[in-house]
């Protein structure tokens, strides 16, 4: 407590001296023992010194600061007093303005329909707007209090802890809170970002239930539709093969039919591939938890390259595999699909002969895998669009090659599920390379 209280200091000193004088008078009235006298006065001096150090010295140093600044600026005591009063008024005005500003922000946040709270590093809620307290049903509870008192959602807490640990970042994800009064599932998008330099974080929830439900309906529809169509299509294809085999056995088989059969064959295969890819895409989209494990990609690549190459008997293609990083912690089936799509694309888009180079390395805390070919490449103005659903590069070469335009969309979704990155570099007629990157902290 360094507050200056001149009056109290003076009163204390006066009382102290009176008590001391009385005490000395009573004690030494009859016998004048000099040892006792010295002890009593020494104790008195020590008490006084402590008092002076605690209360009087800070005021003295403050006064000397004021005096030196007064000498410096050539101010009289009256001017100093006036300046202090002015500063005091300015401070009070600033305080008022600050409180008003504070109130404005509070009102603004309270009027928001989205739940908002401010948390500190220890996940203590220090502010919550009305929507937030309605959501967790704690209206009237006195702030601050730990977040854990209103929600046991571990995923939510873990996410907050991680976001708060990473300074100056904002992140988002889906959350549901089962303990809510509302029996329907509600999905929220969450954003967390620092609001000041003393480690307070704004946590903004946004209800995205409708969007999530619409996405779910779309996924269900595509998945059900693809299932329903695929079954009769496969039966049709089987019957068609039987018919073709039966007709070809006939002695008077009309060779014109052979051409029709090729067309029917190609188109049923295209349709079957399309529905298979659609099913794959929806199953990746709806997959919630990845089953990650340490995978030796060298082994996986050996099998894949061998199996895929069989489908291109007329091409002369060489694989060069140089792996500095062999173990990747990924979902086996999904990662296999990624490699399958990328290597198959390289094989498809190399003209007649070429080289596919696959390398891997660890850099800047990320594990990278690069699949590079010297095929037809992608025109620069279309590179940005290749991950879109059904997008196929518009070149005469592409239209000759079979494809659904869904392969890279599936790849992108799988990489996103792993919280990884995918980068493409390509030049028209000069090859393409895809770089997949995974961060070990996302494992
Ligand atoms: P598709 O089934 O048509 O191959 P993808 O989604 O796998 O569909 O790829 C989208 C488009 O990107 C392809 O149509 C092709 O034009 C281009 N593309 C993808 N990979 C390569 C590659 N390695 N070389 C050249 N073009 C590629």
Short mmCIF file of C-alpha atoms and ligand atoms in Angstrom, two decimals:
data_model
loop_
_atom_site.label_atom_id
_atom_site.label_comp_id
_atom_site.label_asym_id
_atom_site.label_seq_id
_atom_site.Cartn_x
_atom_site.Cartn_y
_atom_site.Cartn_z
CA UNK A 1 0.00 0.00 0.00
CA UNK A 2 1.86 3.04 -1.20
CA UNK A 3 -1.08 5.39 -1.10
CA UNK A 4 -0.09 8.73 0.43
CA UNK A 5 -2.04 9.57 3.53
CA UNK A 6 -0.43 12.65 5.02
CA UNK A 7 -3.09 13.17 7.67
CA UNK A 8 -2.92 9.59 8.89
CA UNK A 9 0.90 9.77 9.05
CA UNK A 10 0.79 12.91 11.16
CA UNK A 11 -1.93 11.58 13.46
CA UNK A 12 -0.05 8.32 13.86
CA UNK A 13 3.19 10.14 14.67
CA UNK A 14 1.46 12.41 17.22
CA UNK A 15 -0.37 9.54 18.94
CA UNK A 16 2.78 7.49 18.90
CA UNK A 17 4.82 10.22 20.57
CA UNK A 18 2.15 10.91 23.22
CA UNK A 19 1.85 7.19 24.05
CA UNK A 20 5.64 6.91 24.20
CA UNK A 21 5.98 9.94 26.49
CA UNK A 22 3.26 8.61 28.80
CA UNK A 23 4.79 5.17 28.82
CA UNK A 24 8.26 6.58 29.64
CA UNK A 25 6.84 8.79 32.34
CA UNK A 26 4.96 5.86 34.03
CA UNK A 27 7.84 3.44 33.66
CA UNK A 28 10.61 5.71 34.91
CA UNK A 29 8.72 7.80 37.45
CA UNK A 30 9.98 5.80 40.39
CA UNK A 31 13.11 4.05 39.24
CA UNK A 32 15.32 5.33 36.48
CA UNK A 33 16.74 2.09 35.04
CA UNK A 34 18.86 3.22 32.06
CA UNK A 35 18.88 -0.29 30.36
CA UNK A 36 15.06 -0.44 30.27
CA UNK A 37 15.04 3.11 29.04
CA UNK A 38 17.35 2.26 26.14
CA UNK A 39 15.33 -0.88 25.21
CA UNK A 40 12.02 0.99 25.18
CA UNK A 41 13.38 3.87 23.08
CA UNK A 42 15.18 1.52 20.68
CA UNK A 43 11.91 -0.42 20.13
CA UNK A 44 10.11 2.86 19.62
CA UNK A 45 12.66 4.05 17.06
CA UNK A 46 12.49 0.71 15.15
CA UNK A 47 8.67 0.79 15.03
CA UNK A 48 8.81 4.36 13.82
CA UNK A 49 11.41 3.54 11.19
CA UNK A 50 9.26 0.65 9.84
CA UNK A 51 6.29 2.97 9.70
CA UNK A 52 8.24 5.68 7.95
CA UNK A 53 9.69 3.22 5.43
CA UNK A 54 6.28 1.72 4.69
CA UNK A 55 4.22 4.87 4.42
CA UNK A 56 6.28 8.03 4.50
CA UNK A 57 9.18 7.13 2.15
CA UNK A 58 7.00 6.35 -0.89
CA UNK A 59 5.29 9.68 -0.47
CA UNK A 60 8.68 11.37 -0.07
CA UNK A 61 10.02 9.80 -3.25
CA UNK A 62 6.85 10.76 -5.10
CA UNK A 63 7.14 14.27 -3.79
CA UNK A 64 10.79 14.51 -4.83
CA UNK A 65 9.80 13.29 -8.34
CA UNK A 66 7.14 15.96 -8.55
CA UNK A 67 9.60 18.54 -7.20
CA UNK A 68 12.32 17.62 -9.71
CA UNK A 69 9.84 17.75 -12.61
CA UNK A 70 8.63 21.09 -11.27
CA UNK A 71 12.18 22.42 -11.18
CA UNK A 72 12.75 21.03 -14.66
CA UNK A 73 9.64 22.68 -16.07
CA UNK A 74 10.02 25.69 -13.81
CA UNK A 75 6.60 25.20 -12.14
CA UNK A 76 5.41 26.63 -8.85
CA UNK A 77 3.66 24.41 -6.26
CA UNK A 78 0.36 26.03 -7.17
CA UNK A 79 0.90 25.13 -10.80
CA UNK A 80 1.82 21.57 -9.85
CA UNK A 81 -1.36 21.25 -7.82
CA UNK A 82 -3.38 22.58 -10.70
CA UNK A 83 -1.72 20.19 -13.10
CA UNK A 84 -2.40 17.22 -10.77
CA UNK A 85 -6.05 18.25 -10.48
CA UNK A 86 -6.24 18.55 -14.27
CA UNK A 87 -4.72 15.11 -14.70
CA UNK A 88 -7.08 13.73 -12.10
CA UNK A 89 -10.05 15.14 -14.01
CA UNK A 90 -8.71 13.78 -17.29
CA UNK A 91 -8.20 10.39 -15.68
CA UNK A 92 -11.76 10.35 -14.33
CA UNK A 93 -13.07 11.36 -17.73
CA UNK A 94 -11.07 8.63 -19.41
CA UNK A 95 -12.33 6.12 -16.87
CA UNK A 96 -15.91 7.16 -17.59
CA UNK A 97 -15.35 6.90 -21.34
CA UNK A 98 -13.76 3.50 -20.89
CA UNK A 99 -16.70 2.27 -18.80
CA UNK A 100 -19.12 3.60 -21.39
CA UNK A 101 -17.19 1.86 -24.17
CA UNK A 102 -17.18 -1.32 -22.12
CA UNK A 103 -20.91 -1.13 -21.67
CA UNK A 104 -21.37 -0.55 -25.39
CA UNK A 105 -19.41 -3.70 -26.25
CA UNK A 106 -21.24 -5.69 -23.60
CA UNK A 107 -24.62 -4.54 -24.97
CA UNK A 108 -23.44 -5.35 -28.49
CA UNK A 109 -22.32 -8.85 -27.51
CA UNK A 110 -25.49 -9.40 -25.50
CA UNK A 111 -27.64 -8.47 -28.46
CA UNK A 112 -25.93 -11.11 -30.62
CA UNK A 113 -27.92 -14.24 -31.37
CA UNK A 114 -24.69 -16.25 -31.44
CA UNK A 115 -23.32 -17.53 -28.13
CA UNK A 116 -20.14 -15.66 -27.18
CA UNK A 117 -17.87 -15.92 -24.15
CA UNK A 118 -14.46 -14.69 -23.05
CA UNK A 119 -12.17 -17.26 -21.49
CA UNK A 120 -8.78 -16.98 -19.91
CA UNK A 121 -5.90 -19.44 -20.37
CA UNK A 122 -7.19 -21.68 -17.56
CA UNK A 123 -10.56 -22.00 -19.30
CA UNK A 124 -12.28 -19.77 -16.75
CA UNK A 125 -15.25 -17.93 -18.23
CA UNK A 126 -14.91 -14.25 -17.42
CA UNK A 127 -17.69 -13.01 -19.67
CA UNK A 128 -20.64 -14.68 -21.36
CA UNK A 129 -23.40 -13.10 -23.42
CA UNK A 130 -27.09 -13.92 -22.99
CA UNK A 131 -27.11 -16.45 -25.85
CA UNK A 132 -24.16 -18.30 -24.30
CA UNK A 133 -25.78 -18.49 -20.86
CA UNK A 134 -29.07 -19.61 -22.47
CA UNK A 135 -27.25 -22.30 -24.43
CA UNK A 136 -25.62 -23.77 -21.33
CA UNK A 137 -28.51 -22.84 -19.07
CA UNK A 138 -26.61 -20.93 -16.38
CA UNK A 139 -28.48 -17.61 -16.26
CA UNK A 140 -27.93 -15.95 -12.88
CA UNK A 141 -24.73 -17.85 -12.04
CA UNK A 142 -22.03 -15.44 -10.92
CA UNK A 143 -19.01 -15.00 -13.21
CA UNK A 144 -16.14 -15.92 -13.32
CA UNK A 145 -16.24 -19.72 -13.08
CA UNK A 146 -14.54 -22.66 -14.83
CA UNK A 147 -15.97 -23.81 -18.15
CA UNK A 148 -16.05 -27.39 -16.85
CA UNK A 149 -18.92 -26.42 -14.53
CA UNK A 150 -21.26 -25.97 -17.49
CA UNK A 151 -20.07 -28.51 -20.05
CA UNK A 152 -18.36 -31.88 -19.85
CA UNK A 153 -17.82 -31.99 -23.61
CA UNK A 154 -14.20 -33.17 -23.65
CA UNK A 155 -13.72 -32.62 -27.38
CA UNK A 156 -14.83 -29.00 -26.97
CA UNK A 157 -12.51 -28.42 -24.01
CA UNK A 158 -9.58 -30.08 -25.74
CA UNK A 159 -10.14 -27.96 -28.82
CA UNK A 160 -10.28 -24.78 -26.74
CA UNK A 161 -7.11 -25.71 -24.87
CA UNK A 162 -5.25 -26.28 -28.13
CA UNK A 163 -6.53 -23.08 -29.73
CA UNK A 164 -5.63 -21.06 -26.66
CA UNK A 165 -2.15 -22.58 -26.60
CA UNK A 166 -1.54 -21.40 -30.15
CA UNK A 167 -1.31 -17.67 -29.87
CA UNK A 168 -2.89 -15.34 -32.39
CA UNK A 169 -4.84 -18.03 -34.23
CA UNK A 170 -8.48 -18.57 -34.84
CA UNK A 171 -9.92 -21.93 -35.69
CA UNK A 172 -13.22 -23.56 -36.34
CA UNK A 173 -14.88 -26.94 -36.20
CA UNK A 174 -18.21 -28.71 -35.53
CA UNK A 175 -19.48 -29.32 -32.01
CA UNK A 176 -22.65 -30.67 -30.49
CA UNK A 177 -23.64 -30.30 -26.87
CA UNK A 178 -25.71 -33.24 -25.75
CA UNK A 179 -26.67 -31.86 -22.38
CA UNK A 180 -28.73 -29.08 -23.94
CA UNK A 181 -32.42 -28.81 -23.14
CA UNK A 182 -33.22 -29.05 -26.84
CA UNK A 183 -33.64 -32.76 -27.66
CA UNK A 184 -32.56 -32.14 -31.27
CA UNK A 185 -28.89 -32.23 -32.09
CA UNK A 186 -27.44 -28.78 -32.57
CA UNK A 187 -24.19 -28.24 -34.44
CA UNK A 188 -21.89 -25.31 -33.87
CA UNK A 189 -19.01 -23.77 -35.67
CA UNK A 190 -16.45 -22.51 -33.19
CA UNK A 191 -14.01 -19.63 -33.57
CA UNK A 192 -11.42 -18.77 -30.95
CA UNK A 193 -9.13 -15.76 -31.07
CA UNK A 194 -7.16 -13.65 -28.61
CA UNK A 195 -8.80 -10.40 -27.52
CA UNK A 196 -5.97 -8.82 -25.59
CA UNK A 197 -2.39 -9.22 -24.50
CA UNK A 198 -3.26 -10.71 -21.11
CA UNK A 199 -4.32 -14.06 -22.48
CA UNK A 200 -8.06 -13.66 -22.74
CA UNK A 201 -9.74 -15.36 -25.67
CA UNK A 202 -13.02 -14.72 -27.42
CA UNK A 203 -14.95 -17.88 -28.13
CA UNK A 204 -17.66 -17.47 -30.74
CA UNK A 205 -20.17 -20.23 -31.46
CA UNK A 206 -22.33 -20.17 -34.55
CA UNK A 207 -25.30 -22.48 -35.02
CA UNK A 208 -24.78 -24.37 -38.29
CA UNK A 209 -27.33 -27.14 -37.69
CA UNK A 210 -29.33 -26.31 -40.82
CA UNK A 211 -26.25 -26.34 -43.03
CA UNK A 212 -25.02 -29.56 -41.48
CA UNK A 213 -28.45 -31.20 -41.94
CA UNK A 214 -28.60 -30.06 -45.58
CA UNK A 215 -25.11 -31.51 -46.16
CA UNK A 216 -26.18 -34.73 -44.48
CA UNK A 217 -29.32 -34.96 -46.62
CA UNK A 218 -27.28 -34.38 -49.78
CA UNK A 219 -24.74 -37.02 -48.77
CA UNK A 220 -27.50 -39.52 -47.90
CA UNK A 221 -29.29 -38.84 -51.16
CA UNK A 222 -26.17 -39.29 -53.31
CA UNK A 223 -25.18 -42.40 -51.40
CA UNK A 224 -28.66 -44.02 -51.58
CA UNK A 225 -29.13 -43.04 -55.19
CA UNK A 226 -25.73 -44.43 -56.20
CA UNK A 227 -26.46 -47.70 -54.38
CA UNK A 228 -29.87 -48.02 -56.00
CA UNK A 229 -28.56 -47.34 -59.50
CA UNK A 230 -25.43 -49.41 -59.21
CA UNK A 231 -27.27 -52.68 -58.55
CA UNK A 232 -29.51 -52.73 -61.69
CA UNK A 233 -26.61 -51.34 -63.71
CA UNK A 234 -24.37 -54.22 -62.70
CA UNK A 235 -27.16 -56.70 -63.53
CA UNK A 236 -27.70 -55.04 -66.93
CA UNK A 237 -23.99 -55.22 -67.63
CA UNK A 238 -23.90 -58.92 -66.71
CA UNK A 239 -26.90 -59.70 -68.96
CA UNK A 240 -25.30 -57.71 -71.75
CA UNK A 241 -22.09 -59.75 -71.49
CA UNK A 242 -24.16 -62.97 -71.62
CA UNK A 243 -26.02 -61.74 -74.70
CA UNK A 244 -22.76 -60.73 -76.39
CA UNK A 245 -21.16 -64.11 -75.66
CA UNK A 246 -24.24 -65.96 -76.94
CA UNK A 247 -24.48 -63.91 -80.15
CA UNK A 248 -20.75 -64.19 -80.88
CA UNK A 249 -21.07 -67.96 -80.82
CA UNK A 250 -23.66 -67.89 -83.61
CA UNK A 251 -22.29 -68.72 -87.05
CA UNK A 252 -24.12 -65.87 -88.73
CA UNK A 253 -22.98 -63.19 -86.16
CA UNK A 254 -23.28 -59.80 -87.83
CA UNK A 255 -19.94 -57.98 -87.36
CA UNK A 256 -21.79 -54.61 -87.16
CA UNK A 257 -23.08 -55.71 -83.74
CA UNK A 258 -19.48 -55.86 -82.44
CA UNK A 259 -19.26 -52.08 -82.71
CA UNK A 260 -22.52 -51.60 -80.80
CA UNK A 261 -21.29 -53.87 -78.08
CA UNK A 262 -18.05 -51.89 -77.68
CA UNK A 263 -20.08 -48.69 -77.20
CA UNK A 264 -22.48 -50.29 -74.73
CA UNK A 265 -19.52 -51.82 -72.87
CA UNK A 266 -17.66 -48.51 -72.60
CA UNK A 267 -20.67 -46.57 -71.42
CA UNK A 268 -21.83 -49.09 -68.83
CA UNK A 269 -18.26 -49.18 -67.49
CA UNK A 270 -18.22 -45.38 -67.33
CA UNK A 271 -21.53 -45.35 -65.46
CA UNK A 272 -20.38 -48.04 -63.02
CA UNK A 273 -17.11 -46.11 -62.41
CA UNK A 274 -19.08 -42.90 -61.86
CA UNK A 275 -21.37 -44.42 -59.25
CA UNK A 276 -18.45 -46.18 -57.57
CA UNK A 277 -16.58 -42.86 -57.32
CA UNK A 278 -19.69 -41.09 -56.00
CA UNK A 279 -20.08 -43.76 -53.34
CA UNK A 280 -16.39 -43.45 -52.44
CA UNK A 281 -16.67 -39.68 -52.17
CA UNK A 282 -19.75 -39.77 -49.90
CA UNK A 283 -18.21 -42.47 -47.74
CA UNK A 284 -15.07 -40.31 -47.28
CA UNK A 285 -17.22 -37.23 -46.54
CA UNK A 286 -19.29 -39.01 -43.93
CA UNK A 287 -16.40 -40.90 -42.33
CA UNK A 288 -16.05 -39.54 -38.81
CA UNK A 289 -13.03 -41.16 -37.25
CA UNK A 290 -9.90 -42.15 -39.09
CA UNK A 291 -8.14 -45.34 -38.08
CA UNK A 292 -4.57 -44.08 -38.14
CA UNK A 293 -1.58 -46.36 -37.93
CA UNK A 294 2.11 -46.35 -38.87
CA UNK A 295 2.33 -47.46 -42.46
CA UNK A 296 5.40 -48.44 -44.42
CA UNK A 297 4.62 -46.67 -47.67
CA UNK A 298 7.44 -48.43 -49.48
CA UNK A 299 5.56 -51.70 -49.17
CA UNK A 300 2.28 -50.09 -50.19
CA UNK A 301 3.86 -48.41 -53.21
CA UNK A 302 5.49 -51.64 -54.41
CA UNK A 303 2.11 -53.39 -54.58
CA UNK A 304 0.19 -50.44 -56.00
CA UNK A 305 2.61 -49.57 -58.79
CA UNK A 306 2.81 -53.22 -59.83
CA UNK A 307 -1.00 -53.67 -59.88
CA UNK A 308 -1.74 -50.38 -61.64
CA UNK A 309 0.89 -50.83 -64.32
CA UNK A 310 -0.90 -54.01 -65.50
CA UNK A 311 -3.82 -51.81 -66.66
CA UNK A 312 -1.54 -49.98 -69.12
CA UNK A 313 0.07 -52.78 -71.15
CA UNK A 314 0.74 -50.54 -74.15
CA UNK A 315 2.69 -47.86 -72.26
CA UNK A 316 6.38 -47.89 -71.39
CA UNK A 317 6.47 -46.40 -67.94
CA UNK A 318 9.30 -46.48 -65.41
CA UNK A 319 8.86 -45.88 -61.68
CA UNK A 320 11.61 -44.21 -59.63
CA UNK A 321 10.97 -44.50 -55.91
CA UNK A 322 13.34 -42.68 -53.50
CA UNK A 323 12.01 -42.57 -49.97
CA UNK A 324 13.76 -40.71 -47.14
CA UNK A 325 10.63 -40.90 -45.01
CA UNK A 326 9.12 -44.36 -45.11
CA UNK A 327 6.70 -44.37 -42.22
CA UNK A 328 3.53 -42.29 -42.46
CA UNK A 329 0.91 -42.26 -39.72
CA UNK A 330 -2.32 -42.39 -41.72
CA UNK A 331 -5.57 -44.29 -42.26
CA UNK A 332 -4.45 -47.29 -44.33
CA UNK A 333 -7.50 -47.65 -46.63
CA UNK A 334 -7.94 -43.94 -47.25
CA UNK A 335 -4.25 -43.36 -47.88
CA UNK A 336 -4.20 -46.27 -50.31
CA UNK A 337 -7.07 -44.60 -52.20
CA UNK A 338 -5.08 -41.37 -52.41
CA UNK A 339 -2.01 -43.10 -53.84
CA UNK A 340 -4.16 -45.18 -56.16
CA UNK A 341 -5.89 -42.11 -57.63
CA UNK A 342 -2.70 -40.04 -58.00
CA UNK A 343 -0.55 -42.81 -59.49
CA UNK A 344 -3.39 -43.92 -61.78
CA UNK A 345 -3.74 -40.33 -62.99
CA UNK A 346 0.00 -40.16 -63.70
CA UNK A 347 -0.22 -43.40 -65.66
CA UNK A 348 -3.30 -42.15 -67.53
CA UNK A 349 -1.87 -38.76 -68.44
CA UNK A 350 1.57 -39.95 -69.59
CA UNK A 351 1.31 -40.35 -73.36
CA UNK A 352 3.10 -43.50 -74.48
CA UNK A 353 6.20 -43.61 -72.36
CA UNK A 354 7.52 -41.71 -69.36
CA UNK A 355 8.78 -41.72 -65.80
CA UNK A 356 6.88 -41.47 -62.53
CA UNK A 357 9.07 -40.36 -59.64
CA UNK A 358 7.89 -40.87 -56.07
CA UNK A 359 9.95 -39.27 -53.28
CA UNK A 360 9.40 -38.57 -49.62
CA UNK A 361 11.19 -36.48 -46.98
CA UNK A 362 10.76 -34.78 -43.61
CA UNK A 363 11.05 -30.98 -43.56
CA UNK A 364 9.96 -28.19 -41.19
CA UNK A 365 8.17 -30.72 -38.94
CA UNK A 366 6.09 -31.99 -41.87
CA UNK A 367 6.31 -35.34 -43.68
CA UNK A 368 6.09 -34.88 -47.44
CA UNK A 369 5.34 -37.31 -50.27
CA UNK A 370 5.79 -36.16 -53.88
CA UNK A 371 4.35 -37.95 -56.91
CA UNK A 372 5.75 -36.50 -60.11
CA UNK A 373 5.24 -37.49 -63.74
CA UNK A 374 6.37 -36.21 -67.10
CA UNK A 375 2.95 -36.54 -68.68
CA UNK A 376 0.73 -34.09 -70.56
CA UNK A 377 0.52 -31.65 -67.65
CA UNK A 378 -2.32 -29.28 -66.83
CA UNK A 379 -2.87 -25.86 -68.47
CA UNK A 380 -2.05 -23.12 -65.93
CA UNK A 381 -5.51 -21.50 -66.07
CA UNK A 382 -7.18 -24.77 -65.07
CA UNK A 383 -4.92 -25.88 -62.21
CA UNK A 384 -7.11 -24.14 -59.59
CA UNK A 385 -10.15 -26.12 -60.64
CA UNK A 386 -8.87 -29.69 -60.76
CA UNK A 387 -10.06 -30.54 -57.22
CA UNK A 388 -13.65 -29.58 -58.05
CA UNK A 389 -16.19 -32.36 -58.40
CA UNK A 390 -16.67 -33.57 -61.99
CA UNK A 391 -14.06 -31.17 -63.30
CA UNK A 392 -12.00 -32.55 -66.16
CA UNK A 393 -9.35 -30.56 -67.96
CA UNK A 394 -10.70 -29.48 -71.29
CA UNK A 395 -8.18 -30.79 -73.80
CA UNK A 396 -8.60 -33.18 -76.67
CA UNK A 397 -6.24 -35.54 -74.87
CA UNK A 398 -8.35 -35.58 -71.67
CA UNK A 399 -11.58 -36.34 -73.46
CA UNK A 400 -9.99 -39.41 -75.02
CA UNK A 401 -9.03 -40.69 -71.58
CA UNK A 402 -11.65 -42.26 -69.40
CA UNK A 403 -12.39 -40.58 -66.11
CA UNK A 404 -15.16 -39.28 -63.88
CA UNK A 405 -13.60 -36.02 -62.67
CA UNK A 406 -14.11 -37.19 -59.06
CA UNK A 407 -10.70 -38.75 -58.31
CA UNK A 408 -8.94 -35.59 -57.12
CA UNK A 409 -12.03 -34.50 -55.20
CA UNK A 410 -11.80 -37.76 -53.23
CA UNK A 411 -8.05 -37.21 -52.74
CA UNK A 412 -8.58 -33.68 -51.41
CA UNK A 413 -11.24 -34.82 -48.95
CA UNK A 414 -9.04 -37.60 -47.61
CA UNK A 415 -6.10 -35.23 -47.12
CA UNK A 416 -8.37 -32.73 -45.35
CA UNK A 417 -9.60 -35.50 -43.03
CA UNK A 418 -5.95 -36.06 -42.08
CA UNK A 419 -5.53 -32.29 -41.56
CA UNK A 420 -2.82 -32.45 -44.18
CA UNK A 421 -2.06 -30.38 -47.28
CA UNK A 422 -1.99 -31.08 -50.98
CA UNK A 423 -0.12 -28.95 -53.49
CA UNK A 424 -0.03 -29.31 -57.24
CA UNK A 425 2.58 -28.01 -59.65
CA UNK A 426 2.11 -28.48 -63.35
CA UNK A 427 2.83 -27.05 -66.77
CA UNK A 428 0.90 -27.83 -69.90
CA UNK A 429 2.76 -30.59 -71.79
CA UNK A 430 5.48 -30.60 -69.15
CA UNK A 431 4.42 -32.96 -66.39
CA UNK A 432 2.64 -32.70 -63.06
CA UNK A 433 3.65 -33.15 -59.45
CA UNK A 434 1.44 -33.56 -56.40
CA UNK A 435 2.92 -32.97 -52.92
CA UNK A 436 1.11 -34.43 -49.94
CA UNK A 437 2.13 -33.10 -46.52
CA UNK A 438 1.23 -34.38 -43.08
CA UNK A 439 2.03 -32.76 -39.76
CA UNK A 440 2.97 -35.19 -36.98
CA UNK A 441 1.05 -33.08 -34.41
CA UNK A 442 -2.15 -33.98 -36.26
CA UNK A 443 -1.49 -37.67 -35.69
P1 LIG B 1 -10.32 -37.93 -63.79
O1 LIG B 1 -11.19 -39.06 -63.43
O2 LIG B 1 -10.81 -37.16 -64.95
O3 LIG B 1 -8.89 -38.30 -63.90
P2 LIG B 1 -9.53 -36.42 -61.49
O4 LIG B 1 -10.35 -35.71 -60.50
O5 LIG B 1 -8.65 -37.49 -61.03
O6 LIG B 1 -10.53 -36.92 -62.59
O7 LIG B 1 -8.65 -35.33 -62.23
C1 LIG B 1 -9.25 -34.13 -62.70
C2 LIG B 1 -8.53 -33.63 -63.92
O8 LIG B 1 -7.21 -33.22 -63.57
C3 LIG B 1 -8.32 -34.72 -64.95
O9 LIG B 1 -9.40 -34.75 -65.86
C4 LIG B 1 -7.04 -34.31 -65.66
O10 LIG B 1 -7.30 -33.48 -66.73
C5 LIG B 1 -6.27 -33.52 -64.59
N1 LIG B 1 -5.17 -34.33 -64.04
C6 LIG B 1 -5.16 -34.98 -62.86
N2 LIG B 1 -4.00 -35.59 -62.64
C7 LIG B 1 -3.23 -35.32 -63.72
C8 LIG B 1 -1.89 -35.67 -64.12
N3 LIG B 1 -1.10 -36.41 -63.35
N4 LIG B 1 -1.45 -35.17 -65.30
C9 LIG B 1 -2.23 -34.40 -66.07
N5 LIG B 1 -3.49 -34.05 -65.76
C10 LIG B 1 -3.99 -34.50 -64.61
#
